[in-house]
PDB file of C-alpha atoms in Angstrom:
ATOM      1  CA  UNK P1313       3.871  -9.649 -15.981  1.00  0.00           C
ATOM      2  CA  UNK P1314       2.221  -6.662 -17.541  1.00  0.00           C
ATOM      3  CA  UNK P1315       0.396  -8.581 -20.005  1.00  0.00           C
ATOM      4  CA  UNK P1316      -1.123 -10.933 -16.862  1.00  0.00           C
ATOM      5  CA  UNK P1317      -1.813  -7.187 -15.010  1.00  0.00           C
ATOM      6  CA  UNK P1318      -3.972  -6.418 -18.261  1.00  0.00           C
ATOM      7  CA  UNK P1319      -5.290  -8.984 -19.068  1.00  0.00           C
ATOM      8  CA  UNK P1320      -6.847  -8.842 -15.177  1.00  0.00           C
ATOM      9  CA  UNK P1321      -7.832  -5.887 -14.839  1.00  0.00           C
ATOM     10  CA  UNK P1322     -11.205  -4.029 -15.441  1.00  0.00           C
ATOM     11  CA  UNK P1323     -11.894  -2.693 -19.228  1.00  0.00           C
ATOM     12  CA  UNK P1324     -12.687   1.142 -18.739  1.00  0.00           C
ATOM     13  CA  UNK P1325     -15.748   0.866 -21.429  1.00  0.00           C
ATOM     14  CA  UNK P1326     -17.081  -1.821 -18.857  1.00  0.00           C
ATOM     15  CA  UNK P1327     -16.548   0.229 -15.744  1.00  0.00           C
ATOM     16  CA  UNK P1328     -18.385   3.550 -17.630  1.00  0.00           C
ATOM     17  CA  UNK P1329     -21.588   1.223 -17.419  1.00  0.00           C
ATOM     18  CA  UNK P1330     -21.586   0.633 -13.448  1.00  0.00           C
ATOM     19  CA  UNK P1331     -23.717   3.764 -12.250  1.00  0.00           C
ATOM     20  CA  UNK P1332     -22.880   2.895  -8.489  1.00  0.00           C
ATOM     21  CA  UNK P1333     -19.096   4.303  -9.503  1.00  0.00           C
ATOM     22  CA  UNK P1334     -20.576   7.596 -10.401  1.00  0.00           C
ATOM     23  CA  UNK P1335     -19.832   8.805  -7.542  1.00  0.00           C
ATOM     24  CA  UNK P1336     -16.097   9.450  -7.932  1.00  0.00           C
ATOM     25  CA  UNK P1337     -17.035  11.637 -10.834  1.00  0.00           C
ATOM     26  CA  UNK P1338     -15.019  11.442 -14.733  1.00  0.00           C
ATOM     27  CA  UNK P1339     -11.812  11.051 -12.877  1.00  0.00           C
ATOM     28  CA  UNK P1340     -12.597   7.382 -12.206  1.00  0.00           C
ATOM     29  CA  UNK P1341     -12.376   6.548 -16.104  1.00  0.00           C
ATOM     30  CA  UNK P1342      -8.671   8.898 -16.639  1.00  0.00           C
ATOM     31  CA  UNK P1343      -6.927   6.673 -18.278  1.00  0.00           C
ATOM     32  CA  UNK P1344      -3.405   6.929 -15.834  1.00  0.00           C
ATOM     33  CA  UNK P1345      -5.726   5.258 -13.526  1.00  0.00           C
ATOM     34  CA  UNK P1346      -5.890   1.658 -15.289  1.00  0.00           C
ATOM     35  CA  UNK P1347      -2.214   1.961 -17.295  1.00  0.00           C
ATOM     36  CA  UNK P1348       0.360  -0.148 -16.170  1.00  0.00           C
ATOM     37  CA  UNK P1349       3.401   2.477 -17.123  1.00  0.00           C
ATOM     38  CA  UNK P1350       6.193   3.372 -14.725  1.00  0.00           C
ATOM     39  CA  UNK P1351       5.231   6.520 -13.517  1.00  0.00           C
ATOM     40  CA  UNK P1352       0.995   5.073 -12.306  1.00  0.00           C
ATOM     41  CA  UNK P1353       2.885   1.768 -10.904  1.00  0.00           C
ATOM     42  CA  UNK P1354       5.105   3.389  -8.984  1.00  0.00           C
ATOM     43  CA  UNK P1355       2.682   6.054  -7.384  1.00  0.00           C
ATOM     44  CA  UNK P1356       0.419   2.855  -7.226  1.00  0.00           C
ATOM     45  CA  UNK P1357       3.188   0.783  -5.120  1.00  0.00           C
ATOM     46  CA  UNK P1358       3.619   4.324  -2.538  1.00  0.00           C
ATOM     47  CA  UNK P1359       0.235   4.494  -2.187  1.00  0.00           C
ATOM     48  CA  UNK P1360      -0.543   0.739  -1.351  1.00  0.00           C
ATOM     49  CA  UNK P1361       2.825   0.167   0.537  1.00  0.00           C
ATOM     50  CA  UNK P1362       1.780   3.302   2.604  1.00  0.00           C
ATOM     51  CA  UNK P1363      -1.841   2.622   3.263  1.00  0.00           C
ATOM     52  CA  UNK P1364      -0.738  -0.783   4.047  1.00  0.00           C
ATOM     53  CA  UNK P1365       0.982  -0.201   7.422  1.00  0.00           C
ATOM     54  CA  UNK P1366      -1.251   2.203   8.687  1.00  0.00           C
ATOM     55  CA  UNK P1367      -3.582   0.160  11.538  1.00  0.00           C
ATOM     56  CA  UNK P1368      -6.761   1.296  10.383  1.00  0.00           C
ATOM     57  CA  UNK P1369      -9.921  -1.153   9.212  1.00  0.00           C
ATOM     58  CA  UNK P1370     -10.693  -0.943   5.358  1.00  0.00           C
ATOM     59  CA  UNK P1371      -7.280   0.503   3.914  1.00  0.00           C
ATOM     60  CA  UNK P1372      -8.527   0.068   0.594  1.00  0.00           C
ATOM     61  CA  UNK P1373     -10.764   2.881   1.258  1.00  0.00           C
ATOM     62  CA  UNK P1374      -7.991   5.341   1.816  1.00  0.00           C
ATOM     63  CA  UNK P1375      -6.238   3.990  -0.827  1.00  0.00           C
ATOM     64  CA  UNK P1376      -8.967   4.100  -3.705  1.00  0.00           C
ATOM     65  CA  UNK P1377      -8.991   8.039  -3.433  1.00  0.00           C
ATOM     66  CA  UNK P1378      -5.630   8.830  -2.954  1.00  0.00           C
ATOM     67  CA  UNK P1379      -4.864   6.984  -6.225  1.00  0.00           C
ATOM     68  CA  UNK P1380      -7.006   8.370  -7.708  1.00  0.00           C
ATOM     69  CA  UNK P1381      -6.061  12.210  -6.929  1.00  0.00           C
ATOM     70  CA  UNK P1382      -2.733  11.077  -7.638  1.00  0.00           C
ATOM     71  CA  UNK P1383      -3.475   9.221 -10.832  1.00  0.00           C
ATOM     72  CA  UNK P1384      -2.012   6.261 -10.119  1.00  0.00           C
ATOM     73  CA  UNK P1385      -2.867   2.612 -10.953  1.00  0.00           C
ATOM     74  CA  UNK P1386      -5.904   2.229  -8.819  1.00  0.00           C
ATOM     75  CA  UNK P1387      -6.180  -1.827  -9.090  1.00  0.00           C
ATOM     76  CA  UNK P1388      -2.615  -2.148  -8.197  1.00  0.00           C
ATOM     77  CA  UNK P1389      -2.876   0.308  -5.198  1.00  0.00           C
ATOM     78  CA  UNK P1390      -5.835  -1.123  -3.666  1.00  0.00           C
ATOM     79  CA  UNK P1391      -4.558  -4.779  -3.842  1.00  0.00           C
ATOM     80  CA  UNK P1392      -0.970  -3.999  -2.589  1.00  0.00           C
ATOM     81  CA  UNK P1393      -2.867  -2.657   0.982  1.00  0.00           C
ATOM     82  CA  UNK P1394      -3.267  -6.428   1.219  1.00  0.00           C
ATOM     83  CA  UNK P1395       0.413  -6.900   2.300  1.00  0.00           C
ATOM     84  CA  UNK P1396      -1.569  -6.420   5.655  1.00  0.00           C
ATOM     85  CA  UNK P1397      -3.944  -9.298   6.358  1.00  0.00           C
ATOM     86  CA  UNK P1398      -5.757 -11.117   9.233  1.00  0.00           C
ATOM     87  CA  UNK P1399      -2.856 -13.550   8.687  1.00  0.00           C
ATOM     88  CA  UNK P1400       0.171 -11.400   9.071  1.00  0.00           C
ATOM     89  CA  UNK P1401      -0.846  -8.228  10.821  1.00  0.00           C
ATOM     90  CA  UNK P1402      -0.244  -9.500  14.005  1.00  0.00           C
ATOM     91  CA  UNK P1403       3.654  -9.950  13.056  1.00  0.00           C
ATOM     92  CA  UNK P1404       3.649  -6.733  10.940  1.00  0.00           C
ATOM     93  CA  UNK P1405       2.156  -4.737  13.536  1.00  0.00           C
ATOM     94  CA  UNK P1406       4.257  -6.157  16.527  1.00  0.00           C
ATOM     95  CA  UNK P1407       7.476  -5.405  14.471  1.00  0.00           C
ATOM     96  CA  UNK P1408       6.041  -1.879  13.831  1.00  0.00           C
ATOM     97  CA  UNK P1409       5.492  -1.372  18.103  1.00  0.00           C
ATOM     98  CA  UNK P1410       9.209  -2.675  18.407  1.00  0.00           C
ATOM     99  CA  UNK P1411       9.957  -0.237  16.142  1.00  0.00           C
ATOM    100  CA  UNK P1412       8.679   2.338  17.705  1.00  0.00           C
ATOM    101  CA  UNK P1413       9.361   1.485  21.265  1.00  0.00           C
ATOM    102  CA  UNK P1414      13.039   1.138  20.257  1.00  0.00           C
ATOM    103  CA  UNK P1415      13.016   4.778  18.799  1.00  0.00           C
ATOM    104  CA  UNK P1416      11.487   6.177  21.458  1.00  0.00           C
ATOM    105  CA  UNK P1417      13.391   4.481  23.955  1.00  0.00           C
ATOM    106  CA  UNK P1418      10.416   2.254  25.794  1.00  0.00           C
ATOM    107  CA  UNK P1419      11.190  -0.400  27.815  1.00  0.00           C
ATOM    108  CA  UNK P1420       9.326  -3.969  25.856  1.00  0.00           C
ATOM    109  CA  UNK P1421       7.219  -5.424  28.173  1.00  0.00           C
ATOM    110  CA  UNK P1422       8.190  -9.068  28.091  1.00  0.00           C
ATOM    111  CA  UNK P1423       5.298 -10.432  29.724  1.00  0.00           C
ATOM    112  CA  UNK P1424       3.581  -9.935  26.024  1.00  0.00           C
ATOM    113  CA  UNK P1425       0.626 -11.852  25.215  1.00  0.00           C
ATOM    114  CA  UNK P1426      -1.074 -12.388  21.787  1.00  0.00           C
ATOM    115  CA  UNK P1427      -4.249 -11.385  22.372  1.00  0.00           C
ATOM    116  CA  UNK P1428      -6.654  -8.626  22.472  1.00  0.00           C
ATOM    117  CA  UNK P1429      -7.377  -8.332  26.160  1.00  0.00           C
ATOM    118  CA  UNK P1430      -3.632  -7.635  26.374  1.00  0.00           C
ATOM    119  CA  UNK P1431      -3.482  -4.975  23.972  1.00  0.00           C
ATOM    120  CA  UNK P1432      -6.566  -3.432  25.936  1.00  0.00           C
ATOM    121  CA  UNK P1433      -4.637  -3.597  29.290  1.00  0.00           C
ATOM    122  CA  UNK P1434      -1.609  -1.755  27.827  1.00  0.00           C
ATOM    123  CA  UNK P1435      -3.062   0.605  25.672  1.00  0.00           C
ATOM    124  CA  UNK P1436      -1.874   3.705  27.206  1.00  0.00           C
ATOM    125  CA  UNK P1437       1.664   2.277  27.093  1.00  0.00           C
ATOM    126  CA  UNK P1438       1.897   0.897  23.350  1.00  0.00           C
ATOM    127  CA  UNK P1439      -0.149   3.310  21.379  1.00  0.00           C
ATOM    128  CA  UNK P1440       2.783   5.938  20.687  1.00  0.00           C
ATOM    129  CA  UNK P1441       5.560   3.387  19.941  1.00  0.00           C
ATOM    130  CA  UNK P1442       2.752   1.832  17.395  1.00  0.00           C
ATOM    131  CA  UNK P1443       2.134   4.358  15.962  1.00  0.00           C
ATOM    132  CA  UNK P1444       5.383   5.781  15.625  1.00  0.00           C
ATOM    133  CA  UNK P1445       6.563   2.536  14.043  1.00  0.00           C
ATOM    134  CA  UNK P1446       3.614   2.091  11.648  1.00  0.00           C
ATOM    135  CA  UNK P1447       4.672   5.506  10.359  1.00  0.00           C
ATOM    136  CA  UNK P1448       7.863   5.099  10.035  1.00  0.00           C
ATOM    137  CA  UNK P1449       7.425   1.699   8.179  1.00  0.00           C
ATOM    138  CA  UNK P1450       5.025   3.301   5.954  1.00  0.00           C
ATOM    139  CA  UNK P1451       6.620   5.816   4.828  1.00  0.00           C
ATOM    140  CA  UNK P1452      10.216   3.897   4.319  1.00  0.00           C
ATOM    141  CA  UNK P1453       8.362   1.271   2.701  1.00  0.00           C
ATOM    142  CA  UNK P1454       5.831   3.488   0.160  1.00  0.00           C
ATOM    143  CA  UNK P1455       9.781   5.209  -0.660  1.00  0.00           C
ATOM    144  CA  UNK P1456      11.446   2.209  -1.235  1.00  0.00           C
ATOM    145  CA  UNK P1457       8.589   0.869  -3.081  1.00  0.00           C
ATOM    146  CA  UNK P1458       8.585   3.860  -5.710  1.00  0.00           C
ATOM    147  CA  UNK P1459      12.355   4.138  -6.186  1.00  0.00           C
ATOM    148  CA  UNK P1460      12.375   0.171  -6.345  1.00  0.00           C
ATOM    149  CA  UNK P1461      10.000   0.137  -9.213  1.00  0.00           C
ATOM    150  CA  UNK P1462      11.225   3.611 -10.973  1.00  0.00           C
ATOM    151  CA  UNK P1463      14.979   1.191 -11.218  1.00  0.00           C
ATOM    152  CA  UNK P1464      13.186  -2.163 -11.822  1.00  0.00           C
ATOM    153  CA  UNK P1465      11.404  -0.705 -14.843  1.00  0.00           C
ATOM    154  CA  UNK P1466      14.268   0.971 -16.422  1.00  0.00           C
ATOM    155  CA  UNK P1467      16.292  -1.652 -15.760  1.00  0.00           C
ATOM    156  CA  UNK P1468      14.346  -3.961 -18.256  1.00  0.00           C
ATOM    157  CA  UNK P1469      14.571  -1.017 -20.348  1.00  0.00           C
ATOM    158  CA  UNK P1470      18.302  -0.694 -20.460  1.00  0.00           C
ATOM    159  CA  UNK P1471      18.271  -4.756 -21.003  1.00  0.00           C
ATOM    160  CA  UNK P1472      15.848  -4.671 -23.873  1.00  0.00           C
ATOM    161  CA  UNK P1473      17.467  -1.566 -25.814  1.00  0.00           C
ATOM    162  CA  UNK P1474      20.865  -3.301 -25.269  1.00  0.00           C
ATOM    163  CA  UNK P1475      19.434  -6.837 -26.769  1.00  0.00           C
ATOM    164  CA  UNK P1476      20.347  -8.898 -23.428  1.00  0.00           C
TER     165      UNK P1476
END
């Protein structure tokens, strides 16, 4: 899997010739952002798992920065914000608002329609338990992503230095 991750990713001698990417300054070429180690795939995997679940437009946008003032795998982080999609952020996002309404205590509406003049109508109603939930799911999620990846990698480790 790490060989397919490299051999997909950018070359950082290619990248150093695409003036538009000044803008992020030398820290765009540090090499901890294009390594595919354990320590910039796990920060990579909490950054994208967290970015992913919160409900704003363009998540890669958050998520390009933060990895890269944490130094994590920046092509990693920016793709895993794609968890969230036209396709299943309606189900993510109504999971996150039960979420929420069922830690806050909020009586679900069942009269629930899947559309946008809905949401509009009930707006004053949903946006804390959304919100709530989209947090909470981010964070648990960016958590369980890093530990998850921290054990998978030395997990092969262990297996390899044993000979399994």
């Amino acid at each position: 899997m790490k060989k397919l991750l490299k051999r997909y990713s950018p070359n950082l001698d290619e990248l150093k010739n695409h003036k538009h990417l000044n803008w992020f300054g030398k820290r765009l070429y540090h090499s901890s952002l294009w390594n595919f180690n354990r320590r910039s795939i796990s920060k990579a995997f909490a950054i994208g798992l967290f970015c992913a679940f919160i409900p704003i437009p363009f998540q890669m946008l958050l998520a390009a920065p933060i990895s890269i003032i944490f130094s994590a795998n920046l092509p990693l982080s920016i793709s895993l914000v794609w968890i969230t999609n036209p396709i299943t952020m309606p189900a993510i996002f109504y999971v996150c608002y039960k979420l929420g309404a069922w830690l806050l205590g909020v009586n679900i509406k069942q009269d629930f329609a899947m559309s946008l003049e809905y949401i509009w109508q009930v707006f004053d109603i949903i946006w804390q338990p959304f919100l709530l939930g989209c947090l909470v799911i981010s964070i648990t999620s960016s958590v369980f992503g890093y530990f998850a990846i921290q054990f998978i990698y030395r997990y092969k480790v262990y297996k390899r230095v044993k000979g399994f």
